[in-house]
Short mmCIF file of C-alpha atoms in Angstrom, two decimals:
data_model
loop_
_atom_site.label_atom_id
_atom_site.label_comp_id
_atom_site.label_asym_id
_atom_site.label_seq_id
_atom_site.Cartn_x
_atom_site.Cartn_y
_atom_site.Cartn_z
CA UNK I 4 31.41 -54.81 78.39
CA UNK I 5 31.29 -56.28 74.67
CA UNK I 6 33.36 -55.67 71.61
CA UNK I 7 30.54 -53.18 70.08
CA UNK I 8 30.47 -50.52 73.37
CA UNK I 9 33.93 -51.05 73.35
CA UNK I 10 34.33 -49.83 70.07
CA UNK I 11 31.70 -47.48 70.67
CA UNK I 12 33.44 -45.57 72.92
CA UNK I 13 36.60 -44.93 70.43
CA UNK I 14 34.53 -43.67 67.58
CA UNK I 15 32.53 -41.71 70.15
CA UNK I 16 35.76 -40.19 71.52
CA UNK I 17 37.36 -39.25 68.09
CA UNK I 18 34.06 -37.61 66.82
CA UNK I 19 34.47 -35.15 69.99
CA UNK I 20 37.30 -34.60 68.20
CA UNK I 21 36.42 -33.57 65.22
CA UNK I 22 33.40 -31.73 66.27
CA UNK I 23 35.17 -29.59 68.71
CA UNK I 24 37.38 -28.77 65.91
CA UNK I 25 34.91 -26.90 63.75
CA UNK I 26 32.77 -25.75 67.27
CA UNK I 27 35.93 -23.87 68.55
CA UNK I 28 35.96 -21.83 65.33
CA UNK I 29 32.36 -21.20 64.56
CA UNK I 30 32.80 -18.34 62.56
CA UNK I 31 35.76 -19.66 59.48
CA UNK I 32 33.18 -22.98 59.31
CA UNK I 33 30.22 -21.19 58.26
CA UNK I 34 32.76 -18.28 55.83
CA UNK I 35 33.86 -22.15 54.91
CA UNK I 36 30.18 -23.33 54.01
CA UNK I 37 29.73 -19.72 52.34
CA UNK I 38 32.11 -20.23 49.98
CA UNK I 39 32.09 -23.77 49.47
CA UNK I 40 28.29 -23.20 48.65
CA UNK I 41 28.73 -20.17 46.25
CA UNK I 42 31.30 -21.98 44.13
CA UNK I 43 29.87 -25.50 43.82
CA UNK I 44 26.73 -23.92 42.58
CA UNK I 45 27.59 -20.48 40.66
CA UNK I 46 27.13 -22.92 37.12
CA UNK I 47 23.16 -24.03 38.04
CA UNK I 48 19.90 -21.70 36.70
CA UNK I 49 19.79 -19.99 40.06
CA UNK I 50 23.31 -19.46 40.29
CA UNK I 51 23.29 -17.69 37.26
CA UNK I 52 19.96 -15.51 37.81
CA UNK I 53 21.33 -14.43 41.19
CA UNK I 54 25.43 -13.72 39.99
CA UNK I 55 26.64 -16.08 42.11
CA UNK I 56 30.14 -15.49 40.32
CA UNK I 57 29.79 -12.05 41.26
CA UNK I 58 29.67 -12.60 44.99
CA UNK I 59 32.27 -12.05 47.48
CA UNK I 60 31.26 -11.51 50.81
CA UNK I 61 27.90 -11.75 53.04
CA UNK I 62 26.78 -8.19 52.40
CA UNK I 63 26.38 -9.38 48.52
CA UNK I 64 24.58 -12.41 49.10
CA UNK I 65 22.01 -10.42 50.65
CA UNK I 66 21.37 -8.23 48.38
CA UNK I 67 21.20 -10.25 45.64
CA UNK I 68 19.16 -13.37 46.97
CA UNK I 69 15.74 -12.51 48.43
CA UNK I 70 14.81 -14.05 51.48
CA UNK I 71 12.13 -16.73 50.32
CA UNK I 72 9.93 -19.67 51.45
CA UNK I 73 9.15 -22.48 49.47
CA UNK I 74 5.64 -21.22 47.40
CA UNK I 75 8.42 -18.56 46.27
CA UNK I 76 11.20 -20.56 45.64
CA UNK I 77 8.32 -22.92 43.81
CA UNK I 78 9.05 -22.14 39.95
CA UNK I 79 12.57 -23.82 40.70
CA UNK I 80 11.53 -26.67 42.63
CA UNK I 81 9.05 -26.72 39.88
CA UNK I 82 11.45 -27.35 36.90
CA UNK I 83 13.85 -29.56 39.45
CA UNK I 84 10.70 -32.16 39.77
CA UNK I 85 10.06 -31.95 35.86
CA UNK I 86 13.63 -33.84 35.60
CA UNK I 87 15.36 -30.43 34.46
CA UNK I 88 19.12 -30.89 35.85
CA UNK I 89 21.32 -27.84 37.03
CA UNK I 90 19.00 -25.52 38.53
CA UNK I 91 18.68 -25.55 42.09
CA UNK I 92 22.06 -27.15 42.63
CA UNK I 93 24.26 -29.19 40.03
CA UNK I 94 23.30 -31.95 38.37
CA UNK I 95 19.65 -33.84 40.06
CA UNK I 96 18.91 -34.38 43.73
CA UNK I 97 19.38 -37.92 44.86
CA UNK I 98 15.03 -37.74 46.23
CA UNK I 99 12.64 -35.84 47.30
CA UNK I 100 11.31 -35.49 50.72
CA UNK I 101 7.51 -35.15 50.21
CA UNK I 102 6.31 -32.78 53.21
CA UNK I 103 2.76 -31.49 52.97
CA UNK I 104 2.37 -28.35 51.99
CA UNK I 105 0.22 -24.47 52.53
CA UNK I 106 -1.40 -23.52 49.79
CA UNK I 107 1.32 -25.07 47.06
CA UNK I 108 -0.06 -28.67 48.16
CA UNK I 109 2.85 -30.72 48.49
CA UNK I 110 5.72 -30.43 48.81
CA UNK I 111 8.68 -31.66 47.22
CA UNK I 112 12.92 -30.49 49.26
CA UNK I 113 15.70 -32.03 47.07
CA UNK I 114 18.08 -33.53 49.27
CA UNK I 115 21.18 -34.35 47.27
CA UNK I 116 24.04 -36.68 46.71
CA UNK I 117 25.72 -33.68 49.18
CA UNK I 118 23.28 -33.71 51.77
CA UNK I 119 21.98 -36.89 52.75
CA UNK I 120 25.21 -37.60 54.21
CA UNK I 121 24.92 -35.23 56.55
CA UNK I 122 21.44 -36.10 57.71
CA UNK I 123 22.75 -39.42 58.82
CA UNK I 124 26.38 -38.32 60.15
CA UNK I 125 24.33 -35.75 62.98
CA UNK I 126 21.75 -38.64 64.14
CA UNK I 127 25.42 -40.90 64.56
CA UNK I 128 26.70 -37.82 66.12
CA UNK I 129 24.26 -36.92 68.17
CA UNK I 130 24.86 -40.80 69.92
CA UNK I 131 28.50 -40.34 69.89
CA UNK I 132 28.29 -37.72 71.65
CA UNK I 133 26.37 -38.76 74.78
CA UNK I 134 28.59 -41.71 74.69
CA UNK I 135 31.85 -39.50 74.88
CA UNK I 136 29.83 -37.87 77.75
CA UNK I 137 28.54 -40.17 79.88
CA UNK I 138 30.47 -43.11 78.99
CA UNK I 139 27.03 -45.34 78.49
CA UNK I 140 27.82 -47.34 75.08
CA UNK I 141 25.57 -50.90 77.11
CA UNK I 142 22.74 -49.51 74.98
CA UNK I 143 24.67 -50.15 71.79
CA UNK I 144 23.76 -54.46 72.02
CA UNK I 145 20.03 -53.58 73.07
CA UNK I 146 17.40 -52.96 70.07
CA UNK I 147 16.51 -49.97 69.24
CA UNK I 148 13.05 -48.19 67.30
CA UNK I 149 12.27 -45.51 65.73
CA UNK I 150 8.65 -44.72 65.07
CA UNK I 151 9.09 -42.80 61.83
CA UNK I 152 7.00 -42.72 58.44
CA UNK I 153 6.79 -46.06 55.80
CA UNK I 154 10.18 -46.62 53.93
CA UNK I 155 8.40 -47.44 50.28
CA UNK I 156 9.27 -44.63 47.76
CA UNK I 157 7.86 -43.39 44.69
CA UNK I 158 8.97 -42.31 42.06
CA UNK I 159 8.88 -38.48 40.34
CA UNK I 160 10.68 -37.99 36.51
CA UNK I 161 13.29 -41.09 37.45
CA UNK I 162 13.90 -39.64 40.80
CA UNK I 163 12.37 -41.52 44.27
CA UNK I 164 10.41 -39.45 47.03
CA UNK I 165 9.05 -40.09 50.36
CA UNK I 166 8.84 -38.71 53.85
CA UNK I 167 12.08 -37.79 55.56
CA UNK I 168 11.92 -41.03 57.64
CA UNK I 169 11.70 -43.59 55.16
CA UNK I 170 14.43 -42.09 52.92
CA UNK I 171 16.62 -42.20 56.05
CA UNK I 172 15.33 -46.12 56.89
CA UNK I 173 17.78 -47.15 53.47
CA UNK I 174 21.05 -45.95 55.84
CA UNK I 175 20.86 -47.75 58.59
CA UNK I 176 24.11 -49.24 59.25
CA UNK I 177 24.88 -52.52 58.14
CA UNK I 178 25.77 -53.71 62.56
CA UNK I 179 22.63 -51.71 63.48
CA UNK I 180 20.56 -53.97 61.57
CA UNK I 181 19.89 -56.72 63.52
CA UNK I 182 19.36 -54.65 66.44
CA UNK I 183 16.86 -52.36 64.79
CA UNK I 184 13.11 -52.81 64.80
CA UNK I 185 10.14 -52.45 63.98
CA UNK I 186 10.56 -54.96 60.69
CA UNK I 187 10.70 -53.75 57.84
CA UNK I 188 7.08 -55.11 57.29
CA UNK I 189 5.45 -53.64 59.68
CA UNK I 190 7.25 -50.22 58.57
CA UNK I 191 5.16 -49.95 56.04
CA UNK I 192 1.99 -50.25 57.19
CA UNK I 193 0.40 -47.25 56.43
CA UNK I 194 -1.92 -46.66 59.23
CA UNK I 195 -0.90 -45.14 61.77
CA UNK I 196 -2.68 -47.50 64.40
CA UNK I 197 -2.58 -50.39 62.71
CA UNK I 198 1.24 -49.85 62.52
CA UNK I 199 1.57 -49.23 66.27
CA UNK I 200 -0.15 -52.06 67.20
CA UNK I 201 2.02 -54.46 65.25
CA UNK I 202 4.88 -52.55 66.19
CA UNK I 203 3.79 -53.29 69.97
CA UNK I 204 3.62 -56.93 69.49
CA UNK I 205 6.88 -57.04 67.35
CA UNK I 206 8.70 -55.29 70.39
CA UNK I 207 6.78 -56.55 73.51
CA UNK I 208 8.92 -59.28 73.97
CA UNK I 209 12.69 -57.37 72.94
CA UNK I 210 15.90 -55.94 74.77
CA UNK I 211 15.06 -52.81 74.17
CA UNK I 212 17.17 -50.42 74.79
CA UNK I 213 16.85 -47.07 72.56
CA UNK I 214 13.27 -46.20 71.72
CA UNK I 215 13.33 -42.26 69.39
CA UNK I 216 10.30 -40.58 67.49
CA UNK I 217 8.15 -37.28 68.12
CA UNK I 218 6.97 -37.43 71.61
CA UNK I 219 3.08 -37.71 71.11
CA UNK I 220 3.16 -40.62 69.17
CA UNK I 221 5.78 -42.67 71.15
CA UNK I 222 3.18 -41.43 73.72
CA UNK I 223 0.93 -43.59 71.92
CA UNK I 224 3.11 -46.74 71.76
CA UNK I 225 3.82 -46.42 75.67
CA UNK I 226 0.21 -46.89 76.02
CA UNK I 227 -0.82 -49.75 74.23
CA UNK I 228 2.28 -50.97 76.03
CA UNK I 229 1.68 -50.45 79.23
CA UNK I 230 -2.60 -51.42 78.81
CA UNK I 231 -0.95 -54.94 77.08
CA UNK I 232 2.18 -55.39 79.87
CA UNK I 233 -0.82 -54.08 83.18
CA UNK I 234 3.12 -52.87 83.55
CA UNK I 235 5.04 -49.60 83.43
CA UNK I 236 7.18 -49.19 79.83
CA UNK I 237 9.68 -49.16 82.74
CA UNK I 238 9.50 -52.76 84.17
CA UNK I 239 8.82 -54.25 80.45
CA UNK I 240 12.27 -53.02 79.04
CA UNK I 241 14.94 -53.21 82.08
CA UNK I 242 17.25 -51.93 79.88
CA UNK I 243 15.32 -48.95 78.39
CA UNK I 244 17.18 -46.12 79.27
CA UNK I 245 17.95 -43.64 76.65
CA UNK I 246 14.89 -42.43 74.53
CA UNK I 247 15.57 -39.89 71.85
CA UNK I 248 13.29 -37.44 70.15
CA UNK I 249 12.99 -34.20 66.93
CA UNK I 250 10.58 -32.29 65.99
CA UNK I 251 8.83 -30.94 69.73
CA UNK I 252 9.46 -30.14 73.09
CA UNK I 253 9.36 -32.75 75.12
CA UNK I 254 8.89 -30.84 78.60
CA UNK I 255 5.72 -30.93 78.37
CA UNK I 256 5.19 -34.41 77.64
CA UNK I 257 8.26 -35.17 79.95
CA UNK I 258 5.86 -35.91 83.65
CA UNK I 259 3.82 -38.54 81.79
CA UNK I 260 6.80 -40.24 79.87
CA UNK I 261 7.93 -40.81 84.03
CA UNK I 262 5.07 -42.04 84.80
CA UNK I 263 4.38 -44.68 81.25
CA UNK I 264 7.43 -45.16 81.94
CA UNK I 265 7.73 -45.55 85.68
CA UNK I 266 11.33 -43.93 86.31
CA UNK I 267 13.37 -41.36 84.29
CA UNK I 268 15.53 -42.15 81.33
CA UNK I 269 17.65 -40.09 79.60
CA UNK I 270 17.14 -38.09 76.76
CA UNK I 271 18.80 -36.68 73.00
CA UNK I 272 16.97 -34.16 71.71
CA UNK I 273 17.45 -33.84 67.36
CA UNK I 274 16.38 -31.36 65.32
CA UNK I 275 15.99 -32.63 62.03
CA UNK I 276 13.71 -31.36 58.69
CA UNK I 277 13.73 -32.44 55.69
CA UNK I 278 15.91 -29.36 54.50
CA UNK I 279 18.43 -29.76 56.65
CA UNK I 280 19.82 -31.60 59.90
CA UNK I 281 20.50 -28.05 61.85
CA UNK I 282 21.48 -29.45 65.56
CA UNK I 283 21.29 -32.00 68.10
CA UNK I 284 21.76 -31.99 72.20
CA UNK I 285 25.34 -32.49 72.59
CA UNK I 286 25.26 -32.23 76.41
CA UNK I 287 22.77 -33.77 79.32
CA UNK I 288 23.52 -30.65 81.62
CA UNK I 289 23.97 -27.85 79.37
CA UNK I 290 20.51 -26.27 77.67
CA UNK I 291 20.02 -26.51 74.19
CA UNK I 292 21.35 -28.55 71.16
CA UNK I 293 24.56 -27.73 68.63
CA UNK I 294 23.99 -25.37 65.94
CA UNK I 295 25.89 -27.84 63.29
CA UNK I 296 27.73 -24.94 61.33
CA UNK I 297 30.60 -27.25 59.22
CA UNK I 298 27.16 -29.46 57.20
CA UNK I 299 26.66 -28.03 54.19
CA UNK I 300 24.50 -25.62 55.66
CA UNK I 301 24.81 -21.74 56.41
CA UNK I 302 22.66 -20.22 58.51
CA UNK I 303 21.16 -16.35 58.93
CA UNK I 304 19.06 -15.16 61.66
CA UNK I 305 16.26 -12.21 61.74
CA UNK I 306 14.66 -11.13 64.51
CA UNK I 307 11.21 -12.42 64.84
CA UNK I 308 9.77 -9.67 65.26
CA UNK I 309 11.29 -7.62 62.36
CA UNK I 310 10.61 -10.64 60.08
CA UNK I 311 7.70 -9.41 58.81
CA UNK I 312 8.43 -5.94 58.33
CA UNK I 313 9.66 -4.16 54.68
CA UNK I 314 13.26 -5.05 54.72
CA UNK I 315 14.27 -6.52 58.44
CA UNK I 316 17.78 -6.90 59.08
CA UNK I 317 19.60 -10.02 58.61
CA UNK I 318 22.53 -11.29 60.54
CA UNK I 319 24.78 -14.27 60.82
CA UNK I 320 26.38 -15.94 63.11
CA UNK I 321 28.74 -14.58 64.51
CA UNK I 322 25.94 -11.54 65.38
CA UNK I 323 23.31 -13.37 67.55
CA UNK I 324 22.92 -12.84 71.17
CA UNK I 325 21.54 -15.03 73.49
CA UNK I 326 17.74 -14.89 74.53
CA UNK I 327 16.34 -13.33 71.60
CA UNK I 328 13.78 -15.20 68.79
CA UNK I 329 15.13 -15.38 65.76
CA UNK I 330 13.28 -16.78 62.65
CA UNK I 331 15.64 -19.84 60.68
CA UNK I 332 17.14 -18.76 57.50
CA UNK I 333 19.59 -21.78 55.32
CA UNK I 334 20.81 -21.77 52.57
CA UNK I 335 22.06 -25.61 51.43
CA UNK I 336 24.35 -27.86 49.25
CA UNK I 337 20.61 -29.56 48.40
CA UNK I 338 19.63 -26.46 46.87
CA UNK I 339 17.86 -24.52 48.93
CA UNK I 340 18.84 -20.33 49.00
CA UNK I 341 18.31 -18.00 51.79
CA UNK I 342 15.20 -20.48 52.76
CA UNK I 343 12.99 -19.83 55.33
CA UNK I 344 11.70 -22.84 57.23
CA UNK I 345 9.39 -21.84 58.83
CA UNK I 346 11.15 -22.38 62.66
CA UNK I 347 12.27 -19.70 65.29
CA UNK I 348 14.70 -20.43 67.76
CA UNK I 349 16.63 -19.03 69.94
CA UNK I 350 20.44 -19.20 71.94
CA UNK I 351 21.59 -20.42 75.24
CA UNK I 352 24.90 -20.60 74.08
CA UNK I 353 27.65 -18.65 71.63
CA UNK I 354 30.37 -20.98 73.37
CA UNK I 355 29.37 -23.39 71.86
CA UNK I 356 26.65 -22.02 69.21
CA UNK I 357 23.37 -23.62 71.18
CA UNK I 358 20.24 -23.23 70.19
CA UNK I 359 16.61 -23.90 71.27
CA UNK I 360 13.71 -23.61 69.04
CA UNK I 361 10.96 -21.79 69.72
CA UNK I 362 7.72 -22.59 67.65
CA UNK I 363 6.98 -22.13 63.88
CA UNK I 364 6.89 -18.16 63.05
CA UNK I 365 3.07 -18.57 61.48
CA UNK I 366 2.18 -20.65 64.90
CA UNK I 367 1.65 -17.60 67.11
CA UNK I 368 -0.86 -15.78 68.69
CA UNK I 369 -1.54 -12.03 68.23
CA UNK I 370 -5.14 -11.44 67.56
CA UNK I 371 -4.62 -8.33 70.52
CA UNK I 372 -0.80 -7.43 69.30
CA UNK I 373 0.23 -9.51 71.99
CA UNK I 374 2.87 -11.57 69.93
CA UNK I 375 2.72 -14.98 71.93
CA UNK I 376 4.56 -17.61 70.76
CA UNK I 377 5.30 -21.66 71.43
CA UNK I 378 8.13 -21.87 73.74
CA UNK I 379 6.02 -19.30 75.83
CA UNK I 380 2.52 -21.89 76.43
CA UNK I 381 4.69 -24.66 76.62
CA UNK I 382 7.14 -23.09 79.75
CA UNK I 383 3.86 -21.67 81.20
CA UNK I 384 2.42 -24.65 81.52
CA UNK I 385 5.27 -27.06 82.73
CA UNK I 386 5.76 -24.22 85.54
CA UNK I 387 2.35 -24.58 86.14
CA UNK I 388 1.69 -28.46 86.49
CA UNK I 389 5.31 -29.29 88.13
CA UNK I 390 5.24 -30.03 91.61
CA UNK I 391 1.46 -31.61 91.27
CA UNK I 392 -0.30 -34.25 90.55
CA UNK I 393 -2.05 -33.13 87.49
CA UNK I 394 -0.70 -34.66 83.98
CA UNK I 395 -1.56 -33.12 80.61
CA UNK I 396 -1.91 -35.30 77.37
CA UNK I 397 -1.74 -32.63 74.39
CA UNK I 398 -3.07 -29.33 74.25
CA UNK I 399 -3.41 -26.12 71.97
CA UNK I 400 -4.27 -22.83 72.55
CA UNK I 401 -6.20 -20.55 70.63
CA UNK I 402 -7.42 -16.80 70.71
CA UNK I 403 -11.15 -16.04 71.26
CA UNK I 404 -11.83 -12.52 69.78
CA UNK I 405 -15.90 -12.86 69.86
CA UNK I 406 -17.26 -14.97 73.40
CA UNK I 407 -20.62 -14.12 74.01
CA UNK I 408 -19.98 -12.53 77.57
CA UNK I 409 -17.20 -10.24 78.98
CA UNK I 410 -14.08 -9.73 77.44
CA UNK I 411 -11.79 -11.59 75.16
CA UNK I 412 -9.67 -13.98 75.93
CA UNK I 413 -6.90 -16.90 75.12
CA UNK I 414 -8.95 -20.17 75.13
CA UNK I 415 -6.72 -23.43 76.33
CA UNK I 416 -7.36 -26.76 75.31
CA UNK I 417 -6.40 -29.67 77.26
CA UNK I 418 -6.38 -32.72 76.97
CA UNK I 419 -5.90 -34.04 80.30
CA UNK I 420 -4.79 -37.76 81.83
CA UNK I 421 -4.88 -36.45 85.66
CA UNK I 422 -7.12 -33.27 86.66
CA UNK I 423 -6.59 -30.42 88.67
CA UNK I 424 -8.91 -30.96 91.38
CA UNK I 425 -10.34 -26.92 90.73
CA UNK I 426 -10.15 -25.90 86.84
CA UNK I 427 -10.00 -22.50 87.12
CA UNK I 428 -7.07 -22.05 90.31
CA UNK I 429 -5.35 -23.99 87.33
CA UNK I 430 -6.13 -21.16 84.67
CA UNK I 431 -5.02 -18.37 86.44
CA UNK I 432 -1.65 -20.41 87.47
CA UNK I 433 -0.66 -20.48 84.15
CA UNK I 434 -2.35 -16.82 83.22
CA UNK I 435 0.34 -15.91 85.46
CA UNK I 436 2.92 -17.59 84.11
CA UNK I 437 2.23 -16.27 80.86
CA UNK I 438 1.95 -12.73 82.03
CA UNK I 439 5.73 -12.95 83.37
CA UNK I 440 6.80 -14.07 80.30
CA UNK I 441 5.31 -12.05 78.20
CA UNK I 442 4.68 -7.96 78.75
CA UNK I 443 2.58 -7.43 76.01
CA UNK I 444 -0.32 -10.12 77.32
CA UNK I 445 0.44 -8.44 80.21
CA UNK I 446 -0.17 -5.04 79.57
CA UNK I 447 -3.47 -6.24 77.69
CA UNK I 448 -4.78 -8.27 80.68
CA UNK I 449 -4.50 -5.55 82.65
CA UNK I 450 -5.44 -2.70 80.44
CA UNK I 451 -8.87 -5.13 80.34
CA UNK I 452 -8.49 -5.36 76.82
CA UNK I 453 -8.31 -9.57 77.59
CA UNK I 454 -9.83 -11.23 80.40
CA UNK I 455 -7.46 -14.46 81.36
CA UNK I 456 -7.23 -17.43 80.59
CA UNK I 457 -10.45 -19.56 80.08
CA UNK I 458 -9.47 -24.31 79.68
CA UNK I 459 -11.56 -26.22 77.84
CA UNK I 460 -11.31 -30.26 78.52
CA UNK I 461 -10.64 -31.98 75.62
CA UNK I 462 -12.14 -36.07 75.68
CA UNK I 463 -9.69 -38.11 75.35
CA UNK I 464 -8.16 -38.67 72.21
CA UNK I 465 -9.55 -35.76 71.17
CA UNK I 466 -6.29 -34.67 69.83
CA UNK I 467 -5.80 -37.67 67.95
CA UNK I 468 -9.57 -37.76 66.17
CA UNK I 469 -8.20 -34.15 64.65
CA UNK I 470 -4.99 -35.33 63.95
CA UNK I 471 -6.43 -38.15 62.00
CA UNK I 472 -9.63 -35.84 60.19
CA UNK I 473 -7.51 -34.30 58.59
CA UNK I 474 -5.03 -36.81 57.43
CA UNK I 475 -2.09 -36.56 59.50
CA UNK I 476 -2.67 -39.46 62.08
CA UNK I 477 1.29 -40.43 62.96
CA UNK I 478 4.99 -40.70 61.31
CA UNK I 479 6.35 -36.89 61.48
CA UNK I 480 3.47 -34.86 61.95
CA UNK I 481 2.50 -32.48 64.82
CA UNK I 482 0.08 -30.54 66.48
CA UNK I 483 0.32 -26.55 66.24
CA UNK I 484 0.51 -25.59 70.07
CA UNK I 485 -0.79 -22.67 69.78
CA UNK I 486 -2.56 -20.42 66.32
CA UNK I 487 -3.80 -17.28 65.35
CA UNK I 488 -7.01 -18.82 64.66
CA UNK I 489 -9.69 -21.18 65.55
CA UNK I 490 -10.01 -24.07 63.38
CA UNK I 491 -8.37 -26.87 65.88
CA UNK I 492 -10.19 -25.05 68.93
CA UNK I 493 -13.58 -25.24 66.39
CA UNK I 494 -12.92 -28.78 65.65
CA UNK I 495 -12.85 -29.69 69.06
CA UNK I 496 -15.07 -28.30 70.94
CA UNK I 497 -17.93 -28.81 68.16
#
């Protein structure tokens, strides 16, 4: 064992001890964060506008601070972007994480000197947690890669801005710099396909031990490696044994990855976002990710099926239940207050509090009242594929409300790597899985409101071409698993 691996094990033990202290006191940890946020922000414009100095309890906070999305908070954010101080948080932010917006165009998410360290610490602790649980630390001696956005940044009124993954690249510890790939120059390449080709060339002859990124884009990297080497990625990188990912559910990709790698490798799931680093997988045996309750973020939860009612109840960590689909609401030391990030989660455990990401509150299908969510379509496909030779590269689901013939249906647009022998039988298998999971969908099928789902095969690279057409190829961009309209479906079937 190398000195670096030995030191990593010692650090992992200490990190585990520190994590247990707050994880074993979840309610107290959140209350401490809550009071600290109010205290630090009471003299900001937002704090004064919402009478933070008079807030004594969560109930007071919920009365005085409504749940907002970015568009609803934009009047405050615009002042921060304009260079004003003490608006959402004391002083000015260190950075803006620039993300794609909806009705407001580009979104500028503030990152402060108080919030930024937690992004770095959480990523480090996720790896240390893995080392502590498994005892595996030799990978720290190999090369590591993270497929990410460009680290180059612009400046706006004296504040640097860029993609979160690019900002984080500036915080890689010195002791990891010589292990880290790709090179700075390659990371700065804007065109994603050109960038992946360059990464393949840089890493092809290296001792890669850790690879991380969003599964769909890592898959592209693996496919290019396998083509160039004419052998599985696991044979090319014999010491590659850890895949770190976030952003989307890995399960729909797992079978394809194992085929590309040629063997199974351990994986760690992360839940980072520009708005905060919320959770990481702390166990290889327990389901879900550990919700970070002492990282400068106060969490609220609203039941997803009540979210669009007039006054949905806002729950704190002490009130949540396992298995309920919640919209995640956050208040942070970057100045986001009762902020709806758009993600939905469900708890898999409350001792400690572990979660899974179930989808996006705006990514659903309910054209007929079926309330289908991302987790349901992913699970249905995963179960239908299990035990077969069928392999799926990518997929999305959309409603077909006005078919040329027969009843409406859900259209599953699937890019296969290895197709089923009988597409209709496979569709019925997925449909049965969907009906078992979603009682509303089952009722609509039984009541002859919907017919069973229809699969449309998508040509190779069809989804990549779609993402490219909207300027979101690669990086941290993710394809929606389902949508309540046919924008994606119509592109793929035209």
